[in-house]
């Protein structure tokens, strides 16, 4: 019995010694992360492309050509880039033909040019040059109200009534909605973004809007009423819907729950009287 007690004591002593030399691995685990805590990353055109948006001219996004699928033919020829106008997006420059129709007139194929046959009113008459309409744009300078916001956006159907603050930042969206600094403040295409969830101010329910629903936007210039024309899921790096337009419209974007690479995009065009 005495021998057994001695062995037991020796085992306890060895165990105690080992406990002093083996590190407590559980305490070494760290659950801290260096990932950004911003729920909504920067969507500034300047941050993404490294340059300011050039209204009425060429921009970096114009040359961002996606890789073609195997078997598809490129439309880029001899330095001339043909861009496809996406659904819901008005071209940066609208062409109005001499007959008043919208877009570039067809006129049929021109197979040859006979200088001597060109007359003012004849079959080879030279058509008038098209009229180029530049995208509308209003700077946000001078739009700030007493509280610093630049406007108020309302969506009656969703019971949304929020202030709009300059910049697509978390600081702006902590107080309401953020205004894309690369877009117009009033005329043309006004870009606005907001949180989807997990914040006091969020517009995640805009995914439930339907064509014809009403959105109003009030600034120092007055109140404008828009009708929804598009509700669409887009990629988080798709900036095409923020480009300047000739008509007056408003573009809203928000994150898509559990899909960080996607955004919900809503566009509404000014309602005619």
mmCIF file of C-alpha atoms in Angstrom:
data_model
loop_
_atom_site.group_PDB
_atom_site.id
_atom_site.type_symbol
_atom_site.label_atom_id
_atom_site.label_comp_id
_atom_site.label_asym_id
_atom_site.label_seq_id
_atom_site.Cartn_x
_atom_site.Cartn_y
_atom_site.Cartn_z
ATOM 1 C CA UNK A 1 0.000 0.000 0.000
ATOM 2 C CA UNK A 2 2.828 2.359 0.885
ATOM 3 C CA UNK A 3 4.510 1.560 -2.410
ATOM 4 C CA UNK A 4 1.276 2.338 -4.294
ATOM 5 C CA UNK A 5 0.933 5.688 -2.520
ATOM 6 C CA UNK A 6 4.507 6.525 -3.485
ATOM 7 C CA UNK A 7 3.830 5.691 -7.132
ATOM 8 C CA UNK A 8 0.658 7.779 -7.101
ATOM 9 C CA UNK A 9 2.489 10.711 -5.579
ATOM 10 C CA UNK A 10 5.255 10.410 -8.182
ATOM 11 C CA UNK A 11 2.675 10.401 -10.993
ATOM 12 C CA UNK A 12 0.997 13.518 -9.604
ATOM 13 C CA UNK A 13 4.339 15.269 -9.327
ATOM 14 C CA UNK A 14 5.269 14.418 -12.925
ATOM 15 C CA UNK A 15 1.848 15.638 -14.119
ATOM 16 C CA UNK A 16 2.270 18.932 -12.308
ATOM 17 C CA UNK A 17 5.706 19.403 -13.819
ATOM 18 C CA UNK A 18 4.440 18.726 -17.322
ATOM 19 C CA UNK A 19 1.577 21.198 -16.865
ATOM 20 C CA UNK A 20 4.148 23.915 -16.283
ATOM 21 C CA UNK A 21 5.991 23.173 -19.542
ATOM 22 C CA UNK A 22 3.018 22.628 -21.963
ATOM 23 C CA UNK A 23 1.575 25.939 -23.228
ATOM 24 C CA UNK A 24 -2.154 26.654 -22.950
ATOM 25 C CA UNK A 25 -2.908 26.458 -26.669
ATOM 26 C CA UNK A 26 -6.507 27.582 -26.222
ATOM 27 C CA UNK A 27 -5.369 30.914 -24.880
ATOM 28 C CA UNK A 28 -3.114 31.425 -27.917
ATOM 29 C CA UNK A 29 -5.979 31.543 -30.394
ATOM 30 C CA UNK A 30 -6.864 35.024 -31.552
ATOM 31 C CA UNK A 31 -10.152 35.745 -33.292
ATOM 32 C CA UNK A 32 -9.196 39.287 -34.232
ATOM 33 C CA UNK A 33 -9.254 40.084 -37.944
ATOM 34 C CA UNK A 34 -7.529 42.747 -39.979
ATOM 35 C CA UNK A 35 -10.381 42.864 -42.467
ATOM 36 C CA UNK A 36 -12.087 46.189 -43.009
ATOM 37 C CA UNK A 37 -15.041 46.820 -40.739
ATOM 38 C CA UNK A 38 -16.775 48.974 -43.320
ATOM 39 C CA UNK A 39 -20.019 47.333 -44.287
ATOM 40 C CA UNK A 40 -20.147 49.196 -47.602
ATOM 41 C CA UNK A 41 -16.816 49.665 -49.318
ATOM 42 C CA UNK A 42 -15.881 52.750 -51.274
ATOM 43 C CA UNK A 43 -17.653 53.010 -54.608
ATOM 44 C CA UNK A 44 -16.109 56.314 -55.613
ATOM 45 C CA UNK A 45 -15.324 56.484 -59.322
ATOM 46 C CA UNK A 46 -12.040 58.194 -58.446
ATOM 47 C CA UNK A 47 -11.076 55.434 -55.976
ATOM 48 C CA UNK A 48 -11.853 52.694 -58.465
ATOM 49 C CA UNK A 49 -10.311 54.177 -61.597
ATOM 50 C CA UNK A 50 -7.750 56.563 -60.107
ATOM 51 C CA UNK A 51 -9.091 59.605 -61.907
ATOM 52 C CA UNK A 52 -11.957 62.036 -61.711
ATOM 53 C CA UNK A 53 -14.995 61.537 -63.904
ATOM 54 C CA UNK A 54 -14.760 63.593 -67.101
ATOM 55 C CA UNK A 55 -18.240 64.806 -67.922
ATOM 56 C CA UNK A 56 -18.915 65.007 -71.633
ATOM 57 C CA UNK A 57 -15.666 63.232 -72.568
ATOM 58 C CA UNK A 58 -13.891 59.901 -72.451
ATOM 59 C CA UNK A 59 -13.398 58.162 -69.106
ATOM 60 C CA UNK A 60 -11.472 55.183 -67.819
ATOM 61 C CA UNK A 61 -14.673 53.135 -67.598
ATOM 62 C CA UNK A 62 -15.125 53.556 -71.364
ATOM 63 C CA UNK A 63 -12.016 51.468 -71.966
ATOM 64 C CA UNK A 64 -12.795 48.772 -69.395
ATOM 65 C CA UNK A 65 -13.590 46.020 -71.910
ATOM 66 C CA UNK A 66 -14.514 42.651 -70.336
ATOM 67 C CA UNK A 67 -12.762 39.536 -71.574
ATOM 68 C CA UNK A 68 -14.628 38.028 -74.496
ATOM 69 C CA UNK A 69 -16.036 34.520 -74.325
ATOM 70 C CA UNK A 70 -14.407 31.916 -76.561
ATOM 71 C CA UNK A 71 -15.796 32.172 -80.072
ATOM 72 C CA UNK A 72 -16.989 35.794 -79.700
ATOM 73 C CA UNK A 73 -15.655 38.471 -82.029
ATOM 74 C CA UNK A 74 -14.296 41.720 -80.652
ATOM 75 C CA UNK A 75 -15.937 44.988 -81.714
ATOM 76 C CA UNK A 76 -12.706 46.931 -81.214
ATOM 77 C CA UNK A 77 -11.257 47.813 -84.596
ATOM 78 C CA UNK A 78 -8.310 50.045 -85.464
ATOM 79 C CA UNK A 79 -8.587 51.936 -82.198
ATOM 80 C CA UNK A 80 -12.319 52.590 -82.528
ATOM 81 C CA UNK A 81 -14.267 51.192 -79.605
ATOM 82 C CA UNK A 82 -17.926 50.400 -80.051
ATOM 83 C CA UNK A 83 -19.880 50.492 -76.830
ATOM 84 C CA UNK A 84 -23.196 48.764 -76.290
ATOM 85 C CA UNK A 85 -25.824 50.852 -74.489
ATOM 86 C CA UNK A 86 -27.067 48.786 -71.565
ATOM 87 C CA UNK A 87 -30.787 48.442 -70.832
ATOM 88 C CA UNK A 88 -31.987 51.344 -68.709
ATOM 89 C CA UNK A 89 -28.943 53.451 -69.507
ATOM 90 C CA UNK A 90 -29.167 56.571 -71.623
ATOM 91 C CA UNK A 91 -26.132 57.241 -73.756
ATOM 92 C CA UNK A 92 -23.670 59.889 -72.685
ATOM 93 C CA UNK A 93 -24.362 61.732 -75.948
ATOM 94 C CA UNK A 94 -27.737 61.534 -77.621
ATOM 95 C CA UNK A 95 -27.876 62.103 -81.364
ATOM 96 C CA UNK A 96 -30.939 63.699 -82.926
ATOM 97 C CA UNK A 97 -31.319 63.267 -86.676
ATOM 98 C CA UNK A 98 -32.553 66.050 -88.924
ATOM 99 C CA UNK A 99 -36.021 64.514 -89.063
ATOM 100 C CA UNK A 100 -36.326 64.789 -85.263
ATOM 101 C CA UNK A 101 -35.997 61.063 -84.573
ATOM 102 C CA UNK A 102 -33.943 59.927 -81.591
ATOM 103 C CA UNK A 103 -30.717 58.087 -82.208
ATOM 104 C CA UNK A 104 -28.493 57.792 -85.239
ATOM 105 C CA UNK A 105 -30.460 57.657 -88.484
ATOM 106 C CA UNK A 106 -29.895 54.710 -90.822
ATOM 107 C CA UNK A 107 -30.179 56.254 -94.275
ATOM 108 C CA UNK A 108 -29.119 53.022 -96.005
ATOM 109 C CA UNK A 109 -25.638 51.860 -97.071
ATOM 110 C CA UNK A 110 -23.396 54.329 -98.838
ATOM 111 C CA UNK A 111 -21.555 52.288 -101.436
ATOM 112 C CA UNK A 112 -19.774 55.098 -103.201
ATOM 113 C CA UNK A 113 -19.357 58.828 -103.184
ATOM 114 C CA UNK A 114 -19.651 60.627 -106.504
ATOM 115 C CA UNK A 115 -18.623 64.209 -105.867
ATOM 116 C CA UNK A 116 -20.047 65.517 -109.126
ATOM 117 C CA UNK A 117 -23.455 64.014 -108.334
ATOM 118 C CA UNK A 118 -23.807 65.674 -104.941
ATOM 119 C CA UNK A 119 -26.494 68.349 -105.061
ATOM 120 C CA UNK A 120 -28.275 70.272 -102.376
ATOM 121 C CA UNK A 121 -31.617 68.553 -102.874
ATOM 122 C CA UNK A 122 -30.692 65.576 -105.016
ATOM 123 C CA UNK A 123 -30.479 61.871 -104.117
ATOM 124 C CA UNK A 124 -26.879 62.311 -103.021
ATOM 125 C CA UNK A 125 -27.603 65.281 -100.769
ATOM 126 C CA UNK A 126 -25.343 65.581 -97.744
ATOM 127 C CA UNK A 127 -27.424 65.264 -94.561
ATOM 128 C CA UNK A 128 -27.164 67.885 -91.867
ATOM 129 C CA UNK A 129 -24.732 67.172 -89.061
ATOM 130 C CA UNK A 130 -26.428 65.584 -86.024
ATOM 131 C CA UNK A 131 -26.918 67.631 -82.876
ATOM 132 C CA UNK A 132 -24.948 66.369 -79.873
ATOM 133 C CA UNK A 133 -26.623 66.795 -76.489
ATOM 134 C CA UNK A 134 -24.235 66.729 -73.572
ATOM 135 C CA UNK A 135 -25.194 64.923 -70.342
ATOM 136 C CA UNK A 136 -26.870 67.209 -67.827
ATOM 137 C CA UNK A 137 -24.937 67.939 -64.653
ATOM 138 C CA UNK A 138 -25.275 70.051 -61.516
ATOM 139 C CA UNK A 139 -22.442 70.522 -59.040
ATOM 140 C CA UNK A 140 -23.279 69.965 -55.366
ATOM 141 C CA UNK A 141 -21.552 73.214 -54.480
ATOM 142 C CA UNK A 142 -24.094 75.534 -52.920
ATOM 143 C CA UNK A 143 -26.581 72.710 -52.310
ATOM 144 C CA UNK A 144 -25.761 72.153 -48.631
ATOM 145 C CA UNK A 145 -28.614 72.987 -46.278
ATOM 146 C CA UNK A 146 -28.352 74.230 -42.701
ATOM 147 C CA UNK A 147 -27.679 70.722 -41.332
ATOM 148 C CA UNK A 148 -25.102 69.923 -44.033
ATOM 149 C CA UNK A 149 -27.274 67.562 -46.080
ATOM 150 C CA UNK A 150 -27.798 68.230 -49.791
ATOM 151 C CA UNK A 151 -31.324 66.873 -50.124
ATOM 152 C CA UNK A 152 -34.098 64.582 -48.926
ATOM 153 C CA UNK A 153 -35.200 61.402 -50.696
ATOM 154 C CA UNK A 154 -38.662 59.908 -50.135
ATOM 155 C CA UNK A 155 -40.211 56.623 -51.283
ATOM 156 C CA UNK A 156 -43.842 56.666 -50.065
ATOM 157 C CA UNK A 157 -44.488 52.986 -50.860
ATOM 158 C CA UNK A 158 -41.645 51.887 -48.555
ATOM 159 C CA UNK A 159 -42.161 54.648 -45.950
ATOM 160 C CA UNK A 160 -38.602 55.850 -46.599
ATOM 161 C CA UNK A 161 -37.802 59.503 -45.937
ATOM 162 C CA UNK A 162 -34.077 60.131 -45.509
ATOM 163 C CA UNK A 163 -31.569 62.939 -45.801
ATOM 164 C CA UNK A 164 -28.905 62.688 -48.504
ATOM 165 C CA UNK A 165 -25.317 63.569 -47.626
ATOM 166 C CA UNK A 166 -22.409 64.179 -49.957
ATOM 167 C CA UNK A 167 -20.064 61.215 -50.506
ATOM 168 C CA UNK A 168 -20.630 57.474 -50.800
ATOM 169 C CA UNK A 169 -19.100 56.852 -47.382
ATOM 170 C CA UNK A 170 -20.043 55.101 -44.182
ATOM 171 C CA UNK A 171 -20.039 58.504 -42.465
ATOM 172 C CA UNK A 172 -22.753 59.689 -44.869
ATOM 173 C CA UNK A 173 -24.796 56.506 -44.571
ATOM 174 C CA UNK A 174 -24.626 56.656 -40.791
ATOM 175 C CA UNK A 175 -26.817 59.766 -41.085
ATOM 176 C CA UNK A 176 -29.002 58.710 -44.010
ATOM 177 C CA UNK A 177 -28.033 58.173 -47.647
ATOM 178 C CA UNK A 178 -24.794 58.903 -49.478
ATOM 179 C CA UNK A 179 -24.554 60.805 -52.751
ATOM 180 C CA UNK A 180 -22.125 59.431 -55.333
ATOM 181 C CA UNK A 181 -19.699 62.320 -55.650
ATOM 182 C CA UNK A 182 -19.027 61.495 -59.314
ATOM 183 C CA UNK A 183 -22.690 62.057 -60.255
ATOM 184 C CA UNK A 184 -24.852 65.147 -60.660
ATOM 185 C CA UNK A 185 -26.492 66.793 -57.690
ATOM 186 C CA UNK A 186 -29.735 67.769 -59.443
ATOM 187 C CA UNK A 187 -29.975 67.751 -63.250
ATOM 188 C CA UNK A 188 -29.269 64.546 -65.161
ATOM 189 C CA UNK A 189 -28.475 61.335 -63.277
ATOM 190 C CA UNK A 190 -28.331 61.650 -59.465
ATOM 191 C CA UNK A 191 -26.628 58.636 -57.837
ATOM 192 C CA UNK A 192 -27.510 57.687 -54.255
ATOM 193 C CA UNK A 193 -26.437 54.729 -52.096
ATOM 194 C CA UNK A 194 -27.447 53.310 -48.730
ATOM 195 C CA UNK A 195 -27.045 50.357 -46.397
ATOM 196 C CA UNK A 196 -29.045 47.197 -46.957
ATOM 197 C CA UNK A 197 -29.407 46.186 -43.296
ATOM 198 C CA UNK A 198 -27.696 46.323 -39.928
ATOM 199 C CA UNK A 199 -27.847 50.100 -39.688
ATOM 200 C CA UNK A 200 -30.291 52.708 -38.429
ATOM 201 C CA UNK A 201 -30.734 54.042 -41.952
ATOM 202 C CA UNK A 202 -31.115 51.400 -44.630
ATOM 203 C CA UNK A 203 -32.899 50.983 -47.957
ATOM 204 C CA UNK A 204 -32.759 47.214 -48.388
ATOM 205 C CA UNK A 205 -36.459 47.164 -49.261
ATOM 206 C CA UNK A 206 -35.894 48.965 -52.572
ATOM 207 C CA UNK A 207 -35.658 45.474 -54.086
ATOM 208 C CA UNK A 208 -39.452 45.329 -53.659
ATOM 209 C CA UNK A 209 -40.106 48.389 -55.823
ATOM 210 C CA UNK A 210 -41.963 47.953 -59.106
ATOM 211 C CA UNK A 211 -41.986 49.979 -62.344
ATOM 212 C CA UNK A 212 -44.238 52.987 -61.865
ATOM 213 C CA UNK A 213 -43.571 53.407 -58.132
ATOM 214 C CA UNK A 214 -42.863 56.996 -57.067
ATOM 215 C CA UNK A 215 -39.640 58.489 -55.680
ATOM 216 C CA UNK A 216 -39.274 62.169 -54.792
ATOM 217 C CA UNK A 217 -36.106 64.160 -54.268
ATOM 218 C CA UNK A 218 -36.067 67.610 -52.647
ATOM 219 C CA UNK A 219 -33.118 70.023 -52.738
ATOM 220 C CA UNK A 220 -32.519 73.767 -52.672
ATOM 221 C CA UNK A 221 -33.607 73.730 -56.313
ATOM 222 C CA UNK A 222 -37.064 72.306 -55.566
ATOM 223 C CA UNK A 223 -38.771 68.894 -55.557
ATOM 224 C CA UNK A 224 -38.597 66.428 -58.434
ATOM 225 C CA UNK A 225 -40.855 63.387 -58.838
ATOM 226 C CA UNK A 226 -39.552 60.228 -60.490
ATOM 227 C CA UNK A 227 -41.168 56.970 -61.618
ATOM 228 C CA UNK A 228 -39.297 53.678 -61.207
ATOM 229 C CA UNK A 229 -38.289 52.168 -64.539
ATOM 230 C CA UNK A 230 -35.842 49.451 -63.448
ATOM 231 C CA UNK A 231 -35.121 47.207 -60.456
ATOM 232 C CA UNK A 232 -32.117 45.008 -61.148
ATOM 233 C CA UNK A 233 -29.336 42.989 -59.504
ATOM 234 C CA UNK A 234 -25.942 44.119 -60.775
ATOM 235 C CA UNK A 235 -22.268 43.425 -60.013
ATOM 236 C CA UNK A 236 -20.691 45.537 -57.291
ATOM 237 C CA UNK A 237 -18.255 46.995 -59.844
ATOM 238 C CA UNK A 238 -20.836 47.870 -62.488
ATOM 239 C CA UNK A 239 -20.694 51.665 -62.751
ATOM 240 C CA UNK A 240 -22.608 51.971 -66.024
ATOM 241 C CA UNK A 241 -25.848 53.036 -64.353
ATOM 242 C CA UNK A 242 -24.111 56.034 -62.740
ATOM 243 C CA UNK A 243 -23.045 57.625 -66.001
ATOM 244 C CA UNK A 244 -24.391 61.042 -66.916
ATOM 245 C CA UNK A 245 -27.677 61.203 -68.842
ATOM 246 C CA UNK A 246 -29.497 63.786 -70.893
ATOM 247 C CA UNK A 247 -32.764 63.156 -69.078
ATOM 248 C CA UNK A 248 -33.385 63.621 -65.339
ATOM 249 C CA UNK A 249 -33.266 60.403 -63.368
ATOM 250 C CA UNK A 250 -32.209 59.082 -59.983
ATOM 251 C CA UNK A 251 -30.222 55.883 -59.395
ATOM 252 C CA UNK A 252 -30.278 54.049 -56.040
ATOM 253 C CA UNK A 253 -27.929 51.230 -55.050
ATOM 254 C CA UNK A 254 -27.622 49.069 -51.961
ATOM 255 C CA UNK A 255 -25.912 45.838 -50.975
ATOM 256 C CA UNK A 256 -27.591 42.483 -51.548
ATOM 257 C CA UNK A 257 -27.916 40.390 -48.389
ATOM 258 C CA UNK A 258 -25.272 37.632 -48.166
ATOM 259 C CA UNK A 259 -23.977 38.445 -51.662
ATOM 260 C CA UNK A 260 -21.134 40.974 -51.268
ATOM 261 C CA UNK A 261 -20.310 40.847 -54.991
ATOM 262 C CA UNK A 262 -23.819 42.016 -55.935
ATOM 263 C CA UNK A 263 -25.861 45.209 -55.617
ATOM 264 C CA UNK A 264 -29.512 46.087 -56.017
ATOM 265 C CA UNK A 265 -29.888 48.942 -58.492
ATOM 266 C CA UNK A 266 -33.071 50.978 -58.939
ATOM 267 C CA UNK A 267 -33.479 53.657 -61.576
ATOM 268 C CA UNK A 268 -36.349 56.124 -61.786
ATOM 269 C CA UNK A 269 -36.928 58.723 -64.496
ATOM 270 C CA UNK A 270 -38.534 62.113 -63.932
ATOM 271 C CA UNK A 271 -42.280 61.858 -64.223
ATOM 272 C CA UNK A 272 -43.737 63.920 -67.019
ATOM 273 C CA UNK A 273 -46.478 66.398 -66.120
#
